[in-house]
Structures are given as C-alpha cells and as structure tokens.
Amino acid sequence: MARIAVIPGDGIGKEVAPEGVKLLEQIAALRGLDLQFNHFDYGADRFLADGTTLPPEAIADFRDNYQAILFGAVGDPRVPDSRHAREILLALRFQLDLYVNLRPVKLLADRFSPLRNKGTKEIRGVFFRENTEGVYVDVGGTYKQGTPDEIAVTEDVNSRKGVERICRAALDYARRHGVKTVWMSDKSNAMRHAGGLWQRTWKELAKEYGDLELKHMYVDVLAMQMVLKPEMFQVVVTNNLFGDILTDIGAGLAGGLGFAASANLHPGRIGLFEPVHGSAPDIAGTGKANPIATFLTCALLLEHLGHDAEARIVEQAVELAVAENVLTPDVGGDRDTQAVAAFVRAQVERLARA
Ligand code: NAD
Ligand code: IPM
Ligand code: MN
C-alpha cells in the first residue's frame, strides 16, 4: 500500500491536481495497485482564512506516513510576497531534505519544437537541480530598509555535502541510463567561493566516475547552447537558482510549461511530485490549463513507487493525446482541461487492458 498526500494549492493547481488523482486512481484500479489518497487544503485560501501555511506537524506526518506528495502549484495575486508559497513548497523541499529536483526536458513531438531543425532526437535531457541550498535558503537581511541607503543581502549557501550529493545523483542517473557525458554548470568565474567548491567537487568525482565524461560549462554559455545545440545536454547538474532558470528554458524547448514535469527526491524517502509550472492566475478558472505536465508528473510518481510499467502506460497515453492533437490551446489544441484528461484516461484504459 502506498499513501499519497495531495496538495492542489492555488489557481490551476486546483484544476490539474484533481485530474492527476483521477488518472492515478484509474490506473490503480486497472492494475491492482493499492494507492491511498489524502487531500490537504494548504494554499492561499487557507492562508488568507486562518493564517496557516504548512502546519508544523505536517512535515513529520508526510515523512513518516506517506510515500509521495502530488502537488499542484502555489502562488496567488492576493499574497503578493508569495509568503505562503515559500512556507509550503520550499519548506517541503527543505525540511523533507528533497535535494534532487529532477526535471526532464523531453520534446514529445517535432511540431512543438521552437527551434528550426531540432526535434525529438535532439531535445531529450534531464536536469538535476540542487533543491535544498543556494540563494533559496533565506539567509540574509536588509539594512536601512525604506531609506535611500537601503541594503539587501541574499546569501548563496553551498555545502560540500550538498554539492556532492546532487552531483552524485546526476552521475548515478547517467550510469543507470547509459549516458556517457554529464555537464556541471556554475558561474565559478565570477562567484569564486561557491563556484570553487562546485569545481573541486566535480574534479574529485571525475576520478571516481572514470567511466563517464564529466564536463563543465558556465551557466551563461550553457543557456545559449541549450537553444543552439540542445542535443549536447542529456544530463546536466547545477545549483538551485540556475536550475530553476535553465529548466524553464528547457520547458520552452519542450513545447512549454504545459508539458514540463518534475520530481523532488531524496533516495529512499518520500518524494514530492509537481508540474514545473505555477498557478497561472491568467488562465485559472477558464478550463485552459494543460493537464499533461501533471500527467507526466504522475508517471514520475509511479516510477518512484516502483510501478514502472504503469508509468510507461501514462506516458504512452499522453503520446496518443499528442498524436491526435487532443490538447489545450497553449500547445495548439482546442480542447479544455477535462476533455484532454478524459481522452488520456480512455487511452490508459485501453493500454492497461492490452
Ligand atoms: P506560471 O507557470 O504560473 O505561468 C506562466 C505562463 O505559462 C502563464 O501565461 C500561464 O498561463 C502559462 N501556463 C503555465 N502552466 C500552464 C498550463 N498547465 N497550461 C497552460 N498554460 C500554462 O508562472 P508565473 O505566471 O510566473 O507565476 C504565477 C504564480 O505561480 C506566481 O505566484 C509564482 O510564484 C507561482 N509559481 C509557483 C510554482 C510552483 O508552485 N511550483 C512554480 C512557478 C511559479
Ligand atoms: C519552481 C518555482 C519555485 C522555485 C518558486 C515558486 C519558488 O519557480 O518550482 O520552479 O523557484 O523553485
Ligand atoms: Mn521555476
């Protein structure tokens, strides 16, 4: 039995996460998997109603009693400083120590490529974003706030342990998947302290992973090469902030945020699974939210639970929706969220019985 906590969050998170649950419930029923879902209302509505972001006991409850969290998105215009988003999403990532943010960049069909002459053969990488350190740790402060002399400091925190474990995660993944070249990306030419640590760690690991080619590229150049020669990058490892930015470029290369899935992992522990996109207030409530990022996220969740065959079924069902153009407007279709979801479920039904 696997217990899954569902946190739809805000905006389109509340539209796509329930479709993810329906898909998982359906595949569980068809294939005899015992998945149990518990829903949590953490998000802007709850925060604005009673001040709760993530109750202190939630972390231990998730850690001890659940195998996975299916997350929608957080972010709401009524909370302009995004306090609840940090206290929910970043707290989950940090306090559960989910140090691997795994973000596939996989183009599903050539027609979604924004690049001339680059298609599914070229755009098929996996990014390993460090997920518990960097400028996200909220170390810093302001001085003389509100005066013309105001100073703001956000520290970039990098530990040897943190850098090494995310690099190892990328390298071990490459080994498992037969990828020979792994790229580490930093900005060590300008940020010499943190960058130096990444460089030293990477060089040491190169000795241990002699069967792989450990390469380095500065993050500015890597951002450019992703657009010019995406085929160079099958596995990339980088820090929290650079990973955030590069994986939105990756989402763009793979047809947009409507297709981009992610997993927040710590091997052997609970995983947090979320589409890369946010709460999309501009389309919330219109039925335009693309549920496919969430479905591909559900495939990652199924893999995490050891249900690889079921994960492949979900991916194949999504591929059929793509082939038939049963898609939302962000990716050139004319269907709404529920129509796409119903079509994908129908394909799952067929594939699971086959
Ligand atoms: P966003 O990802 O919400 O939206 C960016 C653009 O992409 C919008 O035009 C949106 O309509 C479109 N889009 C995103 N997902 C889509 C989908 N599934 N289907 C169709 N179109 C989609 O980013 P934003 O507008 O910068 O942020 C909105 C809020 O979400 C902010 O509060 C932000 O902090 C938050 N956010 C949360 C997460 C998360 O919870 N993981 C991630 C990113 C942003
Ligand atoms: C993401 C988001 C988050 C991040 C925000 C909402 C804090 O952009 O999941 O990519 O920067 O990690
Ligand atoms: Mn992001």
mmCIF file of C-alpha atoms and ligand atoms in Angstrom:
data_model
loop_
_atom_site.group_PDB
_atom_site.id
_atom_site.type_symbol
_atom_site.label_atom_id
_atom_site.label_comp_id
_atom_site.label_asym_id
_atom_site.label_seq_id
_atom_site.Cartn_x
_atom_site.Cartn_y
_atom_site.Cartn_z
ATOM 1 C CA MET A 1 0.000 0.000 0.000
ATOM 2 C CA ALA A 2 1.249 3.480 -0.845
ATOM 3 C CA ARG A 3 -0.102 6.628 0.741
ATOM 4 C CA ILE A 4 -0.136 9.757 -1.367
ATOM 5 C CA ALA A 5 -0.741 13.256 0.024
ATOM 6 C CA VAL A 6 -2.421 15.570 -2.471
ATOM 7 C CA ILE A 7 -1.830 19.324 -2.213
ATOM 8 C CA PRO A 8 -3.566 21.059 -5.137
ATOM 9 C CA GLY A 9 -2.585 24.556 -3.900
ATOM 10 C CA ASP A 10 -3.749 27.579 -5.883
ATOM 11 C CA GLY A 11 -5.019 28.634 -9.294
ATOM 12 C CA ILE A 12 -4.695 25.956 -11.955
ATOM 13 C CA GLY A 13 -3.109 23.658 -9.348
ATOM 14 C CA LYS A 14 -6.684 23.089 -8.188
ATOM 15 C CA GLU A 15 -7.677 22.142 -11.737
ATOM 16 C CA VAL A 16 -4.794 19.885 -12.760
ATOM 17 C CA ALA A 17 -4.004 18.062 -9.491
ATOM 18 C CA PRO A 18 -7.507 16.521 -9.271
ATOM 19 C CA GLU A 19 -7.089 15.243 -12.840
ATOM 20 C CA GLY A 20 -3.790 13.693 -11.772
ATOM 21 C CA VAL A 21 -5.526 11.952 -8.881
ATOM 22 C CA LYS A 22 -8.276 10.624 -11.176
ATOM 23 C CA LEU A 23 -5.653 9.256 -13.524
ATOM 24 C CA LEU A 24 -3.743 7.562 -10.702
ATOM 25 C CA GLU A 25 -6.954 6.157 -9.210
ATOM 26 C CA GLN A 26 -7.902 4.770 -12.580
ATOM 27 C CA ILE A 27 -4.570 3.125 -13.247
ATOM 28 C CA ALA A 28 -4.514 1.745 -9.697
ATOM 29 C CA ALA A 29 -7.940 0.164 -10.222
ATOM 30 C CA LEU A 30 -6.993 -1.286 -13.611
ATOM 31 C CA ARG A 31 -3.685 -2.727 -12.471
ATOM 32 C CA GLY A 32 -4.487 -3.699 -8.916
ATOM 33 C CA LEU A 33 -2.247 -1.125 -7.209
ATOM 34 C CA ASP A 34 -3.127 -0.091 -3.680
ATOM 35 C CA LEU A 35 -2.830 3.718 -3.692
ATOM 36 C CA GLN A 36 -4.494 5.741 -0.957
ATOM 37 C CA PHE A 37 -5.002 9.486 -1.304
ATOM 38 C CA ASN A 38 -5.337 12.127 1.382
ATOM 39 C CA HIS A 39 -6.145 15.702 0.427
ATOM 40 C CA PHE A 40 -4.693 18.798 2.097
ATOM 41 C CA ASP A 41 -6.012 22.310 1.545
ATOM 42 C CA TYR A 42 -2.723 24.195 2.017
ATOM 43 C CA GLY A 43 -2.636 27.232 -0.232
ATOM 44 C CA ALA A 44 -3.684 30.862 -0.470
ATOM 45 C CA ASP A 45 -7.347 30.385 0.521
ATOM 46 C CA ARG A 46 -6.400 28.618 3.736
ATOM 47 C CA PHE A 47 -3.614 31.105 4.459
ATOM 48 C CA LEU A 48 -5.927 34.076 3.976
ATOM 49 C CA ALA A 49 -8.674 32.424 6.033
ATOM 50 C CA ASP A 50 -6.714 31.363 9.131
ATOM 51 C CA GLY A 51 -3.040 32.197 8.600
ATOM 52 C CA THR A 52 -1.977 28.563 8.107
ATOM 53 C CA THR A 53 0.721 27.914 5.541
ATOM 54 C CA LEU A 54 2.130 24.493 6.444
ATOM 55 C CA PRO A 55 1.301 23.381 9.998
ATOM 56 C CA PRO A 56 4.399 22.315 11.956
ATOM 57 C CA GLU A 57 3.200 18.722 12.341
ATOM 58 C CA ALA A 58 2.696 18.286 8.587
ATOM 59 C CA ILE A 59 6.356 17.620 7.810
ATOM 60 C CA ALA A 60 6.699 14.725 10.253
ATOM 61 C CA ASP A 61 3.329 13.344 9.144
ATOM 62 C CA PHE A 62 4.357 13.345 5.482
ATOM 63 C CA ARG A 63 7.813 11.978 6.267
ATOM 64 C CA ASP A 64 6.568 9.136 8.454
ATOM 65 C CA ASN A 65 3.247 8.180 6.891
ATOM 66 C CA TYR A 66 3.395 8.862 3.148
ATOM 67 C CA GLN A 67 5.422 7.670 0.173
ATOM 68 C CA ALA A 68 4.629 10.570 -2.157
ATOM 69 C CA ILE A 69 3.088 14.027 -2.391
ATOM 70 C CA LEU A 70 1.267 15.107 -5.543
ATOM 71 C CA PHE A 71 1.482 18.878 -5.653
ATOM 72 C CA GLY A 72 -0.346 21.328 -7.950
ATOM 73 C CA ALA A 73 1.081 24.840 -7.691
ATOM 74 C CA VAL A 74 1.181 27.709 -5.227
ATOM 75 C CA GLY A 75 1.006 31.428 -5.913
ATOM 76 C CA ASP A 76 -1.852 33.882 -5.667
ATOM 77 C CA PRO A 77 -2.102 37.579 -6.535
ATOM 78 C CA ARG A 78 -3.737 38.192 -3.120
ATOM 79 C CA VAL A 79 -0.434 37.207 -1.484
ATOM 80 C CA PRO A 80 1.941 39.477 -3.377
ATOM 81 C CA ASP A 81 5.074 38.498 -1.432
ATOM 82 C CA SER A 82 4.380 34.756 -2.005
ATOM 83 C CA ARG A 83 4.932 34.071 1.692
ATOM 84 C CA HIS A 84 2.633 31.058 1.703
ATOM 85 C CA ALA A 85 4.338 29.632 -1.383
ATOM 86 C CA ARG A 86 7.715 29.693 0.313
ATOM 87 C CA GLU A 87 6.319 28.363 3.572
ATOM 88 C CA ILE A 88 4.573 25.498 1.812
ATOM 89 C CA LEU A 89 6.591 24.456 -1.229
ATOM 90 C CA LEU A 90 10.090 25.482 -0.203
ATOM 91 C CA ALA A 91 9.501 24.215 3.337
ATOM 92 C CA LEU A 92 8.504 20.814 1.971
ATOM 93 C CA ARG A 93 11.566 20.655 -0.260
ATOM 94 C CA PHE A 94 13.929 21.791 2.510
ATOM 95 C CA GLN A 95 12.516 20.109 5.573
ATOM 96 C CA LEU A 96 11.986 16.776 3.845
ATOM 97 C CA ASP A 97 15.543 17.267 2.520
ATOM 98 C CA LEU A 98 14.462 16.541 -1.064
ATOM 99 C CA TYR A 99 17.801 17.515 -2.501
ATOM 100 C CA VAL A 100 17.238 16.267 -6.041
ATOM 101 C CA ASN A 101 14.967 18.318 -8.244
ATOM 102 C CA LEU A 102 14.780 16.108 -11.303
ATOM 103 C CA ARG A 103 13.355 17.869 -14.336
ATOM 104 C CA PRO A 104 13.158 16.046 -17.646
ATOM 105 C CA VAL A 105 13.307 18.149 -20.810
ATOM 106 C CA LYS A 106 11.699 15.887 -23.353
ATOM 107 C CA LEU A 107 10.111 17.083 -26.568
ATOM 108 C CA LEU A 108 7.039 14.962 -27.274
ATOM 109 C CA ALA A 109 6.680 15.749 -30.993
ATOM 110 C CA ASP A 110 8.726 17.727 -33.505
ATOM 111 C CA ARG A 111 5.911 20.202 -34.118
ATOM 112 C CA PHE A 112 6.247 21.636 -30.579
ATOM 113 C CA SER A 113 9.912 22.496 -31.024
ATOM 114 C CA PRO A 114 10.532 26.240 -31.077
ATOM 115 C CA LEU A 115 13.834 25.555 -32.857
ATOM 116 C CA ARG A 116 14.316 25.073 -36.575
ATOM 117 C CA ASN A 117 15.827 21.623 -37.278
ATOM 118 C CA LYS A 118 15.783 20.453 -33.666
ATOM 119 C CA GLY A 119 13.254 17.808 -32.781
ATOM 120 C CA THR A 120 12.605 14.866 -30.511
ATOM 121 C CA LYS A 121 16.039 13.383 -31.246
ATOM 122 C CA GLU A 122 17.826 16.495 -30.056
ATOM 123 C CA ILE A 123 15.619 17.714 -27.203
ATOM 124 C CA ARG A 124 15.745 14.918 -24.628
ATOM 125 C CA GLY A 125 17.695 15.742 -21.480
ATOM 126 C CA VAL A 126 17.315 15.512 -17.719
ATOM 127 C CA PHE A 127 18.277 18.334 -15.385
ATOM 128 C CA PHE A 128 19.407 17.789 -11.805
ATOM 129 C CA ARG A 129 18.716 20.966 -9.886
ATOM 130 C CA GLU A 130 20.105 21.188 -6.339
ATOM 131 C CA ASN A 131 16.990 21.698 -4.253
ATOM 132 C CA THR A 132 17.937 22.477 -0.645
ATOM 133 C CA GLU A 133 20.636 25.163 -0.767
ATOM 134 C CA GLY A 134 21.813 28.149 -2.781
ATOM 135 C CA VAL A 135 20.098 31.516 -2.668
ATOM 136 C CA TYR A 136 16.837 29.808 -1.730
ATOM 137 C CA VAL A 137 17.798 29.168 1.900
ATOM 138 C CA ASP A 138 16.576 32.562 3.106
ATOM 139 C CA VAL A 139 19.827 33.591 4.752
ATOM 140 C CA GLY A 140 20.328 37.324 4.506
ATOM 141 C CA GLY A 141 18.681 40.518 5.542
ATOM 142 C CA THR A 142 18.106 44.152 4.889
ATOM 143 C CA TYR A 143 19.646 47.191 6.446
ATOM 144 C CA LYS A 144 18.320 50.755 6.443
ATOM 145 C CA GLN A 145 15.171 49.457 4.756
ATOM 146 C CA GLY A 146 12.992 52.170 3.280
ATOM 147 C CA THR A 147 15.796 54.727 3.142
ATOM 148 C CA PRO A 148 17.851 55.741 0.101
ATOM 149 C CA ASP A 149 20.763 53.848 1.675
ATOM 150 C CA GLU A 150 18.882 50.559 1.859
ATOM 151 C CA ILE A 151 20.970 47.413 1.522
ATOM 152 C CA ALA A 152 19.638 43.913 0.816
ATOM 153 C CA VAL A 153 21.736 40.762 1.099
ATOM 154 C CA THR A 154 20.735 37.275 -0.039
ATOM 155 C CA GLU A 155 23.403 34.711 0.710
ATOM 156 C CA ASP A 156 24.262 31.828 -1.605
ATOM 157 C CA VAL A 157 24.762 28.812 0.654
ATOM 158 C CA ASN A 158 26.685 25.823 -0.729
ATOM 159 C CA SER A 159 27.867 22.918 1.399
ATOM 160 C CA ARG A 160 30.336 20.241 0.385
ATOM 161 C CA LYS A 161 27.760 17.611 1.302
ATOM 162 C CA GLY A 162 25.017 19.365 -0.647
ATOM 163 C CA VAL A 163 27.092 19.861 -3.788
ATOM 164 C CA GLU A 164 28.489 16.352 -3.730
ATOM 165 C CA ARG A 165 25.190 14.574 -3.271
ATOM 166 C CA ILE A 166 23.420 16.355 -6.142
ATOM 167 C CA CYS A 167 26.423 15.762 -8.426
ATOM 168 C CA ARG A 168 26.393 12.087 -7.484
ATOM 169 C CA ALA A 169 22.652 11.894 -8.169
ATOM 170 C CA ALA A 170 23.231 13.157 -11.717
ATOM 171 C CA LEU A 171 26.217 10.870 -12.284
ATOM 172 C CA ASP A 172 24.476 7.784 -10.923
ATOM 173 C CA TYR A 173 21.452 8.549 -13.104
ATOM 174 C CA ALA A 174 23.726 8.849 -16.147
ATOM 175 C CA ARG A 175 25.303 5.486 -15.362
ATOM 176 C CA ARG A 176 21.915 3.818 -14.936
ATOM 177 C CA HIS A 177 20.652 5.248 -18.214
ATOM 178 C CA GLY A 178 23.738 4.689 -20.332
ATOM 179 C CA VAL A 179 24.519 8.398 -20.752
ATOM 180 C CA LYS A 180 28.260 8.988 -21.110
ATOM 181 C CA THR A 181 28.599 12.764 -20.754
ATOM 182 C CA VAL A 182 27.385 14.766 -17.754
ATOM 183 C CA TRP A 183 27.563 18.557 -17.594
ATOM 184 C CA MET A 184 28.052 20.554 -14.423
ATOM 185 C CA SER A 185 27.144 24.193 -14.766
ATOM 186 C CA ASP A 186 28.124 27.050 -12.458
ATOM 187 C CA LYS A 187 29.371 30.610 -12.519
ATOM 188 C CA SER A 188 32.725 29.944 -10.889
ATOM 189 C CA ASN A 189 34.439 32.635 -12.970
ATOM 190 C CA ALA A 190 32.504 35.305 -11.082
ATOM 191 C CA MET A 191 31.331 33.590 -7.888
ATOM 192 C CA ARG A 192 34.607 32.081 -6.841
ATOM 193 C CA HIS A 193 33.778 30.786 -3.362
ATOM 194 C CA ALA A 194 30.685 28.759 -4.176
ATOM 195 C CA GLY A 195 31.911 28.091 -7.695
ATOM 196 C CA GLY A 196 35.255 26.876 -6.356
ATOM 197 C CA LEU A 197 33.501 24.318 -4.198
ATOM 198 C CA TRP A 198 31.498 23.035 -7.174
ATOM 199 C CA GLN A 199 34.673 22.880 -9.274
ATOM 200 C CA ARG A 200 36.712 20.998 -6.682
ATOM 201 C CA THR A 201 33.892 18.560 -6.005
ATOM 202 C CA TRP A 202 33.375 17.917 -9.721
ATOM 203 C CA LYS A 203 37.085 17.290 -10.334
ATOM 204 C CA GLU A 204 37.270 14.825 -7.448
ATOM 205 C CA LEU A 205 34.203 12.973 -8.659
ATOM 206 C CA ALA A 206 35.759 12.708 -12.125
ATOM 207 C CA LYS A 207 38.366 10.347 -10.656
ATOM 208 C CA GLU A 208 35.705 8.123 -9.156
ATOM 209 C CA TYR A 209 33.410 8.100 -12.214
ATOM 210 C CA GLY A 210 36.131 7.205 -14.703
ATOM 211 C CA ASP A 211 33.590 5.504 -16.995
ATOM 212 C CA LEU A 212 31.791 8.844 -17.561
ATOM 213 C CA GLU A 213 32.869 12.106 -19.125
ATOM 214 C CA LEU A 214 32.419 14.852 -16.535
ATOM 215 C CA LYS A 215 32.291 18.203 -18.309
ATOM 216 C CA HIS A 216 31.779 21.784 -17.247
ATOM 217 C CA MET A 217 30.162 24.779 -18.867
ATOM 218 C CA TYR A 218 29.481 28.217 -17.384
ATOM 219 C CA VAL A 219 25.780 28.762 -16.940
ATOM 220 C CA ASP A 220 25.502 31.737 -19.291
ATOM 221 C CA VAL A 221 27.030 29.761 -22.166
ATOM 222 C CA LEU A 222 25.004 26.691 -21.293
ATOM 223 C CA ALA A 223 21.805 28.743 -21.510
ATOM 224 C CA MET A 224 22.823 29.773 -25.027
ATOM 225 C CA GLN A 225 23.906 26.285 -26.100
ATOM 226 C CA MET A 226 20.627 24.816 -24.876
ATOM 227 C CA VAL A 227 18.963 26.925 -27.541
ATOM 228 C CA LEU A 228 21.565 26.398 -30.275
ATOM 229 C CA LYS A 229 22.598 22.779 -29.688
ATOM 230 C CA PRO A 230 20.202 21.146 -27.215
ATOM 231 C CA GLU A 231 21.483 17.717 -28.275
ATOM 232 C CA MET A 232 24.649 18.397 -26.279
ATOM 233 C CA PHE A 233 22.797 18.036 -22.984
ATOM 234 C CA GLN A 234 21.453 14.703 -21.863
ATOM 235 C CA VAL A 235 22.283 15.124 -18.170
ATOM 236 C CA VAL A 236 23.018 18.481 -16.532
ATOM 237 C CA VAL A 237 23.613 19.227 -12.847
ATOM 238 C CA THR A 238 23.530 22.715 -11.378
ATOM 239 C CA ASN A 239 22.568 24.759 -8.352
ATOM 240 C CA ASN A 240 19.112 25.752 -7.188
ATOM 241 C CA LEU A 241 18.720 29.119 -8.911
ATOM 242 C CA PHE A 242 20.478 28.249 -12.160
ATOM 243 C CA GLY A 243 18.432 25.048 -12.268
ATOM 244 C CA ASP A 244 15.221 26.994 -11.825
ATOM 245 C CA ILE A 245 16.038 29.221 -14.777
ATOM 246 C CA LEU A 246 17.563 26.581 -17.060
ATOM 247 C CA THR A 247 14.592 24.264 -16.604
ATOM 248 C CA ASP A 248 12.172 26.974 -17.684
ATOM 249 C CA ILE A 249 14.312 27.320 -20.827
ATOM 250 C CA GLY A 250 14.066 23.539 -21.034
ATOM 251 C CA ALA A 251 10.294 23.718 -20.686
ATOM 252 C CA GLY A 252 10.266 26.213 -23.560
ATOM 253 C CA LEU A 253 12.341 23.857 -25.715
ATOM 254 C CA ALA A 254 9.941 21.007 -24.978
ATOM 255 C CA GLY A 255 6.822 22.889 -26.019
ATOM 256 C CA GLY A 256 6.065 24.973 -22.951
ATOM 257 C CA LEU A 257 5.216 24.748 -19.271
ATOM 258 C CA GLY A 258 2.094 22.774 -20.093
ATOM 259 C CA PHE A 259 4.317 19.736 -20.738
ATOM 260 C CA ALA A 260 7.031 20.098 -18.059
ATOM 261 C CA ALA A 261 7.102 17.597 -15.166
ATOM 262 C CA SER A 262 9.305 17.386 -12.093
ATOM 263 C CA ALA A 263 10.183 15.252 -9.089
ATOM 264 C CA ASN A 264 11.710 16.371 -5.781
ATOM 265 C CA LEU A 265 13.579 13.379 -4.395
ATOM 266 C CA HIS A 266 15.793 12.014 -1.671
ATOM 267 C CA PRO A 267 16.524 8.380 -2.500
ATOM 268 C CA GLY A 268 14.759 6.065 -0.073
ATOM 269 C CA ARG A 269 12.394 8.720 1.243
ATOM 270 C CA ILE A 270 9.063 10.335 0.392
ATOM 271 C CA GLY A 271 9.081 12.205 -2.946
ATOM 272 C CA LEU A 272 7.255 15.405 -3.919
ATOM 273 C CA PHE A 273 5.913 15.465 -7.464
ATOM 274 C CA GLU A 274 4.800 18.658 -9.184
ATOM 275 C CA PRO A 275 4.459 20.134 -12.625
ATOM 276 C CA VAL A 276 7.140 22.792 -13.246
ATOM 277 C CA HIS A 277 4.532 25.459 -13.950
ATOM 278 C CA GLY A 278 2.962 27.795 -11.412
ATOM 279 C CA SER A 279 -0.630 28.637 -10.556
ATOM 280 C CA ALA A 280 -1.154 30.559 -13.829
ATOM 281 C CA PRO A 281 -3.617 33.144 -12.465
ATOM 282 C CA ASP A 282 -4.060 34.469 -16.020
ATOM 283 C CA ILE A 283 -5.917 31.313 -17.103
ATOM 284 C CA ALA A 284 -7.188 29.913 -13.789
ATOM 285 C CA GLY A 285 -10.890 29.067 -13.973
ATOM 286 C CA THR A 286 -11.063 29.191 -17.787
ATOM 287 C CA GLY A 287 -10.565 25.470 -18.473
ATOM 288 C CA LYS A 288 -7.403 26.217 -20.450
ATOM 289 C CA ALA A 289 -4.936 24.605 -18.041
ATOM 290 C CA ASN A 290 -2.929 21.871 -19.738
ATOM 291 C CA PRO A 291 -3.065 18.769 -17.520
ATOM 292 C CA ILE A 292 -0.254 16.957 -19.351
ATOM 293 C CA ALA A 293 2.546 18.354 -17.182
ATOM 294 C CA THR A 294 0.683 16.863 -14.235
ATOM 295 C CA PHE A 295 0.148 13.531 -16.010
ATOM 296 C CA LEU A 296 3.856 13.246 -16.828
ATOM 297 C CA THR A 297 4.497 14.156 -13.190
ATOM 298 C CA CYS A 298 2.194 11.277 -12.195
ATOM 299 C CA ALA A 299 4.376 8.991 -14.330
ATOM 300 C CA LEU A 300 7.408 10.093 -12.295
ATOM 301 C CA LEU A 301 5.423 9.425 -9.116
ATOM 302 C CA LEU A 302 4.507 5.928 -10.298
ATOM 303 C CA GLU A 303 8.172 5.238 -11.090
ATOM 304 C CA HIS A 304 9.097 6.394 -7.594
ATOM 305 C CA LEU A 305 6.652 3.837 -6.183
ATOM 306 C CA GLY A 306 8.251 1.119 -8.313
ATOM 307 C CA HIS A 307 5.420 0.938 -10.850
ATOM 308 C CA ASP A 308 7.484 1.407 -13.995
ATOM 309 C CA ALA A 309 5.078 -0.416 -16.306
ATOM 310 C CA GLU A 310 2.223 1.832 -15.180
ATOM 311 C CA ALA A 311 4.396 4.914 -15.626
ATOM 312 C CA ARG A 312 5.020 3.852 -19.249
ATOM 313 C CA ILE A 313 1.275 3.442 -19.770
ATOM 314 C CA VAL A 314 0.675 7.017 -18.635
ATOM 315 C CA GLU A 315 3.433 8.273 -20.939
ATOM 316 C CA GLN A 316 2.041 6.320 -23.872
ATOM 317 C CA ALA A 317 -1.464 7.647 -23.210
ATOM 318 C CA VAL A 318 -0.064 11.192 -23.254
ATOM 319 C CA GLU A 319 1.759 10.440 -26.509
ATOM 320 C CA LEU A 320 -1.548 9.365 -28.049
ATOM 321 C CA ALA A 321 -3.199 12.639 -26.975
ATOM 322 C CA VAL A 322 -0.288 14.444 -28.631
ATOM 323 C CA ALA A 323 -0.556 12.320 -31.800
ATOM 324 C CA GLU A 324 -4.309 13.021 -32.085
ATOM 325 C CA ASN A 325 -3.875 16.682 -31.090
ATOM 326 C CA VAL A 326 -6.343 16.289 -28.243
ATOM 327 C CA LEU A 327 -4.687 19.183 -26.432
ATOM 328 C CA THR A 328 -5.251 22.539 -24.747
ATOM 329 C CA PRO A 329 -4.710 25.896 -26.514
ATOM 330 C CA ASP A 330 -1.236 26.559 -25.033
ATOM 331 C CA VAL A 331 0.097 23.750 -27.233
ATOM 332 C CA GLY A 332 -2.064 24.336 -30.267
ATOM 333 C CA GLY A 333 -5.154 22.323 -29.369
ATOM 334 C CA ASP A 334 -8.763 23.385 -28.933
ATOM 335 C CA ARG A 335 -9.864 21.201 -26.013
ATOM 336 C CA ASP A 336 -10.298 22.094 -22.381
ATOM 337 C CA THR A 337 -8.582 20.535 -19.367
ATOM 338 C CA GLN A 338 -11.291 17.989 -18.740
ATOM 339 C CA ALA A 339 -11.577 16.881 -22.364
ATOM 340 C CA VAL A 340 -7.835 16.250 -22.582
ATOM 341 C CA ALA A 341 -7.909 14.416 -19.242
ATOM 342 C CA ALA A 342 -10.868 12.258 -20.300
ATOM 343 C CA PHE A 343 -9.086 11.334 -23.545
ATOM 344 C CA VAL A 344 -5.884 10.397 -21.705
ATOM 345 C CA ARG A 345 -7.869 8.270 -19.261
ATOM 346 C CA ALA A 346 -9.576 6.488 -22.140
ATOM 347 C CA GLN A 347 -6.154 5.655 -23.610
ATOM 348 C CA VAL A 348 -4.935 4.431 -20.227
ATOM 349 C CA GLU A 349 -7.955 2.184 -20.021
ATOM 350 C CA ARG A 350 -7.150 0.640 -23.413
ATOM 351 C CA LEU A 351 -3.419 0.312 -22.789
ATOM 352 C CA ALA A 352 -3.809 -1.107 -19.303
ATOM 353 C CA ARG A 353 -6.131 -3.835 -20.538
ATOM 354 C CA ALA A 354 -3.964 -4.723 -23.535
HETATM 355 P P1 NAD B 1 3.176 30.250 -14.374
HETATM 356 O O1 NAD B 1 3.922 28.996 -14.645
HETATM 357 O O2 NAD B 1 2.057 30.160 -13.417
HETATM 358 O O3 NAD B 1 2.622 30.814 -15.755
HETATM 359 C C1 NAD B 1 3.469 31.279 -16.808
HETATM 360 C C2 NAD B 1 2.681 31.288 -18.126
HETATM 361 O O4 NAD B 1 2.506 29.942 -18.576
HETATM 362 C C3 NAD B 1 1.269 31.880 -17.990
HETATM 363 O O5 NAD B 1 0.953 32.587 -19.152
HETATM 364 C C4 NAD B 1 0.399 30.641 -17.859
HETATM 365 O O6 NAD B 1 -0.913 30.826 -18.328
HETATM 366 C C5 NAD B 1 1.139 29.610 -18.694
HETATM 367 N N1 NAD B 1 0.950 28.256 -18.147
HETATM 368 C C6 NAD B 1 1.565 27.742 -17.058
HETATM 369 N N2 NAD B 1 1.144 26.498 -16.837
HETATM 370 C C7 NAD B 1 0.246 26.209 -17.790
HETATM 371 C C8 NAD B 1 -0.563 25.063 -18.081
HETATM 372 N N3 NAD B 1 -0.522 23.953 -17.339
HETATM 373 N N4 NAD B 1 -1.402 25.138 -19.137
HETATM 374 C C9 NAD B 1 -1.452 26.222 -19.900
HETATM 375 N N5 NAD B 1 -0.727 27.341 -19.687
HETATM 376 C C10 NAD B 1 0.114 27.325 -18.636
HETATM 377 O O7 NAD B 1 4.237 31.332 -13.891
HETATM 378 P P2 NAD B 1 4.005 32.817 -13.302
HETATM 379 O O8 NAD B 1 2.869 33.461 -14.034
HETATM 380 O O9 NAD B 1 5.315 33.460 -13.300
HETATM 381 O O10 NAD B 1 3.591 32.556 -11.812
HETATM 382 C C11 NAD B 1 2.258 32.541 -11.294
HETATM 383 C C12 NAD B 1 2.320 32.208 -9.819
HETATM 384 O O11 NAD B 1 2.768 30.848 -9.660
HETATM 385 C C13 NAD B 1 3.323 33.070 -9.035
HETATM 386 O O12 NAD B 1 2.759 33.325 -7.773
HETATM 387 C C14 NAD B 1 4.555 32.189 -8.922
HETATM 388 O O13 NAD B 1 5.348 32.482 -7.799
HETATM 389 C C15 NAD B 1 3.918 30.835 -8.802
HETATM 390 N N6 NAD B 1 4.761 29.706 -9.205
HETATM 391 C C16 NAD B 1 4.609 28.555 -8.488
HETATM 392 C C17 NAD B 1 5.291 27.410 -8.872
HETATM 393 C C18 NAD B 1 5.077 26.152 -8.097
HETATM 394 O O14 NAD B 1 4.164 26.064 -7.302
HETATM 395 N N7 NAD B 1 5.891 25.136 -8.309
HETATM 396 C C19 NAD B 1 6.112 27.436 -9.995
HETATM 397 C C20 NAD B 1 6.234 28.632 -10.714
HETATM 398 C C21 NAD B 1 5.548 29.765 -10.314
HETATM 399 C C1 IPM B 2 9.649 26.262 -9.397
HETATM 400 C C2 IPM B 2 9.155 27.604 -8.929
HETATM 401 C C3 IPM B 2 9.593 27.849 -7.497
HETATM 402 C C4 IPM B 2 11.112 27.834 -7.485
HETATM 403 C C5 IPM B 2 9.046 29.163 -6.899
HETATM 404 C C6 IPM B 2 7.544 29.168 -6.875
HETATM 405 C C7 IPM B 2 9.568 29.435 -5.519
HETATM 406 O O1 IPM B 2 9.590 28.605 -9.789
HETATM 407 O O2 IPM B 2 9.256 25.243 -8.804
HETATM 408 O O3 IPM B 2 10.398 26.204 -10.375
HETATM 409 O O4 IPM B 2 11.760 28.828 -7.808
HETATM 410 O O5 IPM B 2 11.645 26.779 -7.155
HETATM 411 MN MN MN B 3 10.590 27.846 -11.579
#
